[in-house]
Amino acid sequence: MSTATAAPVSKAIPQVGEPKATSKGDLMTLAIFIAVVLTAPIWAIPIGAGYPDLLQKFAIFGVFAIGFNILFGLTGYLSFGHAAFLGGGSYIAVWSFKLLGMNILPAVLFGTLFGGLFALAIGFVALRRSGIYFSILTLAFAQMSYNLAYSVLTPVTNGETGLRVLRDDPRIFDDKSGGYDGTLIGNLFGLEMTGYTAFYFCASVLIIAFYISQRIFRSPFGLMLRAIKNNQTRMKFTGLNTRPYALTAFVISGMYAGLAGSLMAVTDPLAGAERMQWTASGEVVLMTILGGTGTLLGPILGAVSIKYFENIFSAYNKSQLLDTFSFLPDSIAEPLVSVLGLFVGEGWHLTLGVLFMLIVIYLPGGLMEGARRVSAMLRKRKAEKTDASSGQTTPAE
Amino acid sequence: MEAIILQILNGLDKGGAYALIALGLTLIFGTLGVVNFAHGALFMLGAFVAVTLNHVMTLEKVVLSETETTAWGTPLEIRTPYIEDWFGETGAFLVDYSVPFALIVAVPFMLMVGIAMERGLIRYFYKRPHAEQILVTFGLAIVLGEIIKKFYGANPIPQSAPEAFAGSIDFGSGIVYPYWRLVYLFFSLAVIGAVMAFLQFTTFGMVVRAGMQDRETVGLMGINITRRFTIVFGLAAVVAGLAGVMYTPILPPDYHMGMDFLVLSFVVVVVGGMGSLGGAVAAGFLLGILQSFASMQEVTSILPGIDQIIIYLVAVVILLVRPRGLLGRKGVFED
C-alpha cells in the first residue's frame, strides 16, 4: 500500500472563493445576503420559483447545508449521517406541537437542542476515527436511527404513517376554550406559519444561521477547524488535542440539521422516517459540493440550485417537452424529446446523479470555484485588453 | 439446538452475498486504492442480467412460431427459440434454468462494464481524495439505478429458481431449508475459493498481490501493473454481478437493491478490515449469521429492534475496539 491509498489530507477540496476576510467585506456580504434573501419573493417570480413552498425549501435546505459545511467544508470530516439529525429535529418539533401547542418557538428550540445532543452522542463515538471510517460510522448510526424509527420506535415516530399533530393531542398551551380548539398550523404567538409568513420566518432563521457561520469562519475556532482539515497529524504533534474542536464542529452542524428539521415541521407539521434515510444525507453532501465546499455562500447556492432544478425538472413531462421543441421538425424533435424525457419528471434523480458526477469530475470546488474561474478569466482578458491598448507598457526583456 | 443450526443456515446465504460484494470492494480498495460506492450497483446490474435473460427467453417463446428472432442478444439467446421450437423439452429446460444460464451471459457483460468503468471514470480518481472518490461513485450508483428504473420500473421483478431447486430440503428434526439458498451458499463458497485460488496460485495473482503490497516497486520492475489492476477491477465487477444473478430467486431485484446491499457491504468491509480479503469473507458470513440470530423471536422479545441494527452495532463496536477491523493489515488506510 503505497502512494495510491495514502490520500493527502491537505489536498481534500481546495479552499476556493474566499472573500476578503475583513470585517468590512464581511459586513458587505452579510448586507447583500440579507437583501437578496428578503427580496426573494420578488426576484424568484421571473425564474418561475415565486411561490412560498419552494422558497421555504430554499431557506430550510440552506440552513441544513450551511451547518453541514461547518463540518465537512471547514473541518474536513465527511459525514454520511446528517439525515439522522434532520429527521430527529423534525420528530421533536412535531412532538413539541403535540404536547406543548402549536407555537413554533419551543418546537424550533427543542428541535435544535435535540439535534445538538444527538450529534454529541454520535460524534463522541464516531470522531474516534477519521477518513472513510468516520463516514461509515456516521452512516451506520444514521441507518440505525432510520431502522429504529421505522420499527421499534413506532410508538414515538408512528412508523411508516409518519408523525402528525392530531385534534385530541394535549397541546397544553393552546387556547382550546369555547369549543374552538385552534388550528393545526404552527404559529408564532398567533402569527400563522403559512405561505410567505412562513417563508419570512425561515428566511430570518437562515440569515441568523448565515451570520453565525460567518462568525465561525472568521473566529480563532474556525481557524483551528481549518488547521484540523489541513493537517490533523501536525496539530496533534504540536500537543493539541483536536478532538474537542472536531466534536464542537460536529455538534454545531448537528444543531443546524436539527434546526432545519424543525423548520420543516414548522412549515408542514408532520415528520416521517424517510427524512433520516441515507439518501437525504447524500443530498446535503451534494448541495455542499455543488455550491462549493468550505465557502460561506456556496452551500446555500448549492441548496437553492438543487431544490430549484428539482422543482423545474420534476414538473416537466413529455408533452410539455414536445411543446417546447415544437418549432423543430418532427424528425429532430421526437428523438430529442425521448432523450430529454429521461431526465425530467420521474427521471429527475438521473439528472441529479449525472450532475453529481459532472461536478465532482470537472469542478470539485463547486459553483463558487466556477464563478471564481470565470471572473479570473474575465479579469485576465480585461488586463490583456488594457495592455494591448496602452501599447508600449510591456518592455522587451 | 435445531433453532441454532437453522439460524446459522439462514445467515449463511445472506452472508454469502455480503461476502461476495465485500470481496470485490476490498479487492478494488486493496489494488487501486479506490473507495467504490458504485459496487452495489454492479450487484444490481448482475441481478438485472438475469432478469433480462429471462425476459428475452420468455419473450421469444411467445413469438417462436415466427421464424425471425430478435436482432440483439448473445449467441445463446439466439439459439433458444429454435431449440424450443424443435425440442420443446429442452427449450423449457433452458427457460427453467434461465438464472444459472444468466451466469454465462453475466461474466463477459460484467467484465466489460467493470473495465469500461475503470478506464472511463475510476482511473482519473486514483490521485484524488477519498471523499471525491466516494462522491463520484455515489453519483454513478444513482445514475445506474435510475437507468435500470427507467427500463424495468420501480417494482421488484420476481425470478424463480429452477424447478428442481424450488422446494426445500429437510434435514430432519425440524430443520427445513430451501434448496436454492443451499445452492447459493455453495456457489458463493466456490466463487470465493476461485478468486482466492486465482490470486494465490497464478502468476497473475502473484503480481497483483505484490502490487497490493507495493505498487511502485512492481511498476519499477517493468510490469504493467495498471493494466493488471484494471483487470482486477473487471474481476471484482464480475464477482459482484454473479452474486447478483444468483441472488435473484432469493430476493426479487429492484433498482435500489444495490444501494441497500452497498451500505451493508461497506460495513462488512470495514468490519473485516480494509484491504483484507479473508477479513471481508469472514466478516460477511459472520454478520449474515449474526443478523439471522438477531431476528429470532427469542432475541427480539428481549431486545426489540435488535434485528434492525445488529450489523451497524457490531460495526461500531469493532471499529472502536479494533480500529483496523478483524483482519486488517497494518499500514492500510490508517488515518
PDB file of N, CA, C and O in Angstrom, chain A residues 321-342:
ATOM      1  N   LEU A 321     -42.463  18.888 -23.041  1.00  0.00           N
ATOM      2  CA  LEU A 321     -41.218  18.933 -23.803  1.00  0.00           C
ATOM      3  C   LEU A 321     -41.527  19.045 -25.281  1.00  0.00           C
ATOM      4  O   LEU A 321     -40.915  19.831 -26.008  1.00  0.00           O
ATOM      5  N   LEU A 322     -42.481  18.252 -25.731  1.00  0.00           N
ATOM      6  CA  LEU A 322     -42.855  18.290 -27.150  1.00  0.00           C
ATOM      7  C   LEU A 322     -43.312  19.689 -27.540  1.00  0.00           C
ATOM      8  O   LEU A 322     -42.973  20.185 -28.610  1.00  0.00           O
ATOM      9  N   ASP A 323     -44.063  20.318 -26.636  1.00  0.00           N
ATOM     10  CA  ASP A 323     -44.492  21.687 -26.888  1.00  0.00           C
ATOM     11  C   ASP A 323     -43.300  22.614 -27.037  1.00  0.00           C
ATOM     12  O   ASP A 323     -43.235  23.435 -27.948  1.00  0.00           O
ATOM     13  N   THR A 324     -42.351  22.439 -26.095  1.00  0.00           N
ATOM     14  CA  THR A 324     -41.189  23.321 -26.090  1.00  0.00           C
ATOM     15  C   THR A 324     -40.419  23.219 -27.403  1.00  0.00           C
ATOM     16  O   THR A 324     -39.932  24.218 -27.931  1.00  0.00           O
ATOM     17  N   PHE A 325     -40.309  21.986 -27.910  1.00  0.00           N
ATOM     18  CA  PHE A 325     -39.491  21.800 -29.105  1.00  0.00           C
ATOM     19  C   PHE A 325     -40.334  21.705 -30.370  1.00  0.00           C
ATOM     20  O   PHE A 325     -39.895  21.193 -31.383  1.00  0.00           O
ATOM     21  N   SER A 326     -41.561  22.222 -30.293  1.00  0.00           N
ATOM     22  CA  SER A 326     -42.442  22.070 -31.446  1.00  0.00           C
ATOM     23  C   SER A 326     -41.945  22.865 -32.645  1.00  0.00           C
ATOM     24  O   SER A 326     -42.343  22.604 -33.770  1.00  0.00           O
ATOM     25  N   PHE A 327     -41.047  23.839 -32.388  1.00  0.00           N
ATOM     26  CA  PHE A 327     -40.541  24.629 -33.520  1.00  0.00           C
ATOM     27  C   PHE A 327     -39.582  23.816 -34.388  1.00  0.00           C
ATOM     28  O   PHE A 327     -39.299  24.166 -35.511  1.00  0.00           O
ATOM     29  N   LEU A 328     -39.081  22.700 -33.839  1.00  0.00           N
ATOM     30  CA  LEU A 328     -38.180  21.860 -34.617  1.00  0.00           C
ATOM     31  C   LEU A 328     -38.992  20.920 -35.499  1.00  0.00           C
ATOM     32  O   LEU A 328     -40.135  20.593 -35.174  1.00  0.00           O
ATOM     33  N   PRO A 329     -38.399  20.459 -36.612  1.00  0.00           N
ATOM     34  CA  PRO A 329     -39.090  19.445 -37.401  1.00  0.00           C
ATOM     35  C   PRO A 329     -39.257  18.158 -36.602  1.00  0.00           C
ATOM     36  O   PRO A 329     -38.433  17.833 -35.748  1.00  0.00           O
ATOM     37  N   ASP A 330     -40.316  17.444 -36.864  1.00  0.00           N
ATOM     38  CA  ASP A 330     -40.661  16.258 -36.082  1.00  0.00           C
ATOM     39  C   ASP A 330     -39.526  15.254 -35.999  1.00  0.00           C
ATOM     40  O   ASP A 330     -39.288  14.647 -34.954  1.00  0.00           O
ATOM     41  N   SER A 331     -38.815  15.076 -37.098  1.00  0.00           N
ATOM     42  CA  SER A 331     -37.766  14.050 -37.127  1.00  0.00           C
ATOM     43  C   SER A 331     -36.648  14.365 -36.139  1.00  0.00           C
ATOM     44  O   SER A 331     -35.950  13.477 -35.667  1.00  0.00           O
ATOM     45  N   ILE A 332     -36.464  15.635 -35.828  1.00  0.00           N
ATOM     46  CA  ILE A 332     -35.449  16.005 -34.829  1.00  0.00           C
ATOM     47  C   ILE A 332     -36.088  16.051 -33.441  1.00  0.00           C
ATOM     48  O   ILE A 332     -35.523  15.557 -32.470  1.00  0.00           O
ATOM     49  N   ALA A 333     -37.264  16.610 -33.375  1.00  0.00           N
ATOM     50  CA  ALA A 333     -37.896  16.836 -32.081  1.00  0.00           C
ATOM     51  C   ALA A 333     -38.196  15.527 -31.362  1.00  0.00           C
ATOM     52  O   ALA A 333     -37.966  15.407 -30.162  1.00  0.00           O
ATOM     53  N   GLU A 334     -38.688  14.537 -32.114  1.00  0.00           N
ATOM     54  CA  GLU A 334     -39.081  13.273 -31.469  1.00  0.00           C
ATOM     55  C   GLU A 334     -37.927  12.620 -30.712  1.00  0.00           C
ATOM     56  O   GLU A 334     -38.039  12.357 -29.517  1.00  0.00           O
ATOM     57  N   PRO A 335     -36.801  12.335 -31.419  1.00  0.00           N
ATOM     58  CA  PRO A 335     -35.691  11.704 -30.667  1.00  0.00           C
ATOM     59  C   PRO A 335     -35.149  12.598 -29.565  1.00  0.00           C
ATOM     60  O   PRO A 335     -34.814  12.111 -28.483  1.00  0.00           O
ATOM     61  N   LEU A 336     -35.104  13.890 -29.828  1.00  0.00           N
ATOM     62  CA  LEU A 336     -34.578  14.810 -28.812  1.00  0.00           C
ATOM     63  C   LEU A 336     -35.430  14.741 -27.553  1.00  0.00           C
ATOM     64  O   LEU A 336     -34.918  14.636 -26.436  1.00  0.00           O
ATOM     65  N   VAL A 337     -36.732  14.741 -27.760  1.00  0.00           N
ATOM     66  CA  VAL A 337     -37.635  14.698 -26.611  1.00  0.00           C
ATOM     67  C   VAL A 337     -37.514  13.365 -25.887  1.00  0.00           C
ATOM     68  O   VAL A 337     -37.512  13.300 -24.659  1.00  0.00           O
ATOM     69  N   SER A 338     -37.358  12.281 -26.659  1.00  0.00           N
ATOM     70  CA  SER A 338     -37.277  10.982 -25.983  1.00  0.00           C
ATOM     71  C   SER A 338     -35.990  10.873 -25.171  1.00  0.00           C
ATOM     72  O   SER A 338     -35.960  10.199 -24.150  1.00  0.00           O
ATOM     73  N   VAL A 339     -34.936  11.551 -25.645  1.00  0.00           N
ATOM     74  CA  VAL A 339     -33.701  11.553 -24.849  1.00  0.00           C
ATOM     75  C   VAL A 339     -33.866  12.447 -23.631  1.00  0.00           C
ATOM     76  O   VAL A 339     -33.589  12.052 -22.502  1.00  0.00           O
ATOM     77  N   LEU A 340     -34.359  13.653 -23.859  1.00  0.00           N
ATOM     78  CA  LEU A 340     -34.521  14.590 -22.746  1.00  0.00           C
ATOM     79  C   LEU A 340     -35.549  14.082 -21.747  1.00  0.00           C
ATOM     80  O   LEU A 340     -35.463  14.355 -20.561  1.00  0.00           O
ATOM     81  N   GLY A 341     -36.509  13.319 -22.257  1.00  0.00           N
ATOM     82  CA  GLY A 341     -37.554  12.792 -21.394  1.00  0.00           C
ATOM     83  C   GLY A 341     -37.007  11.930 -20.276  1.00  0.00           C
ATOM     84  O   GLY A 341     -37.610  11.788 -19.221  1.00  0.00           O
ATOM     85  N   LEU A 342     -35.826  11.344 -20.527  1.00  0.00           N
ATOM     86  CA  LEU A 342     -35.204  10.531 -19.484  1.00  0.00           C
ATOM     87  C   LEU A 342     -34.851  11.366 -18.273  1.00  0.00           C
ATOM     88  O   LEU A 342     -34.778  10.870 -17.163  1.00  0.00           O
TER      89      LEU A 342
END
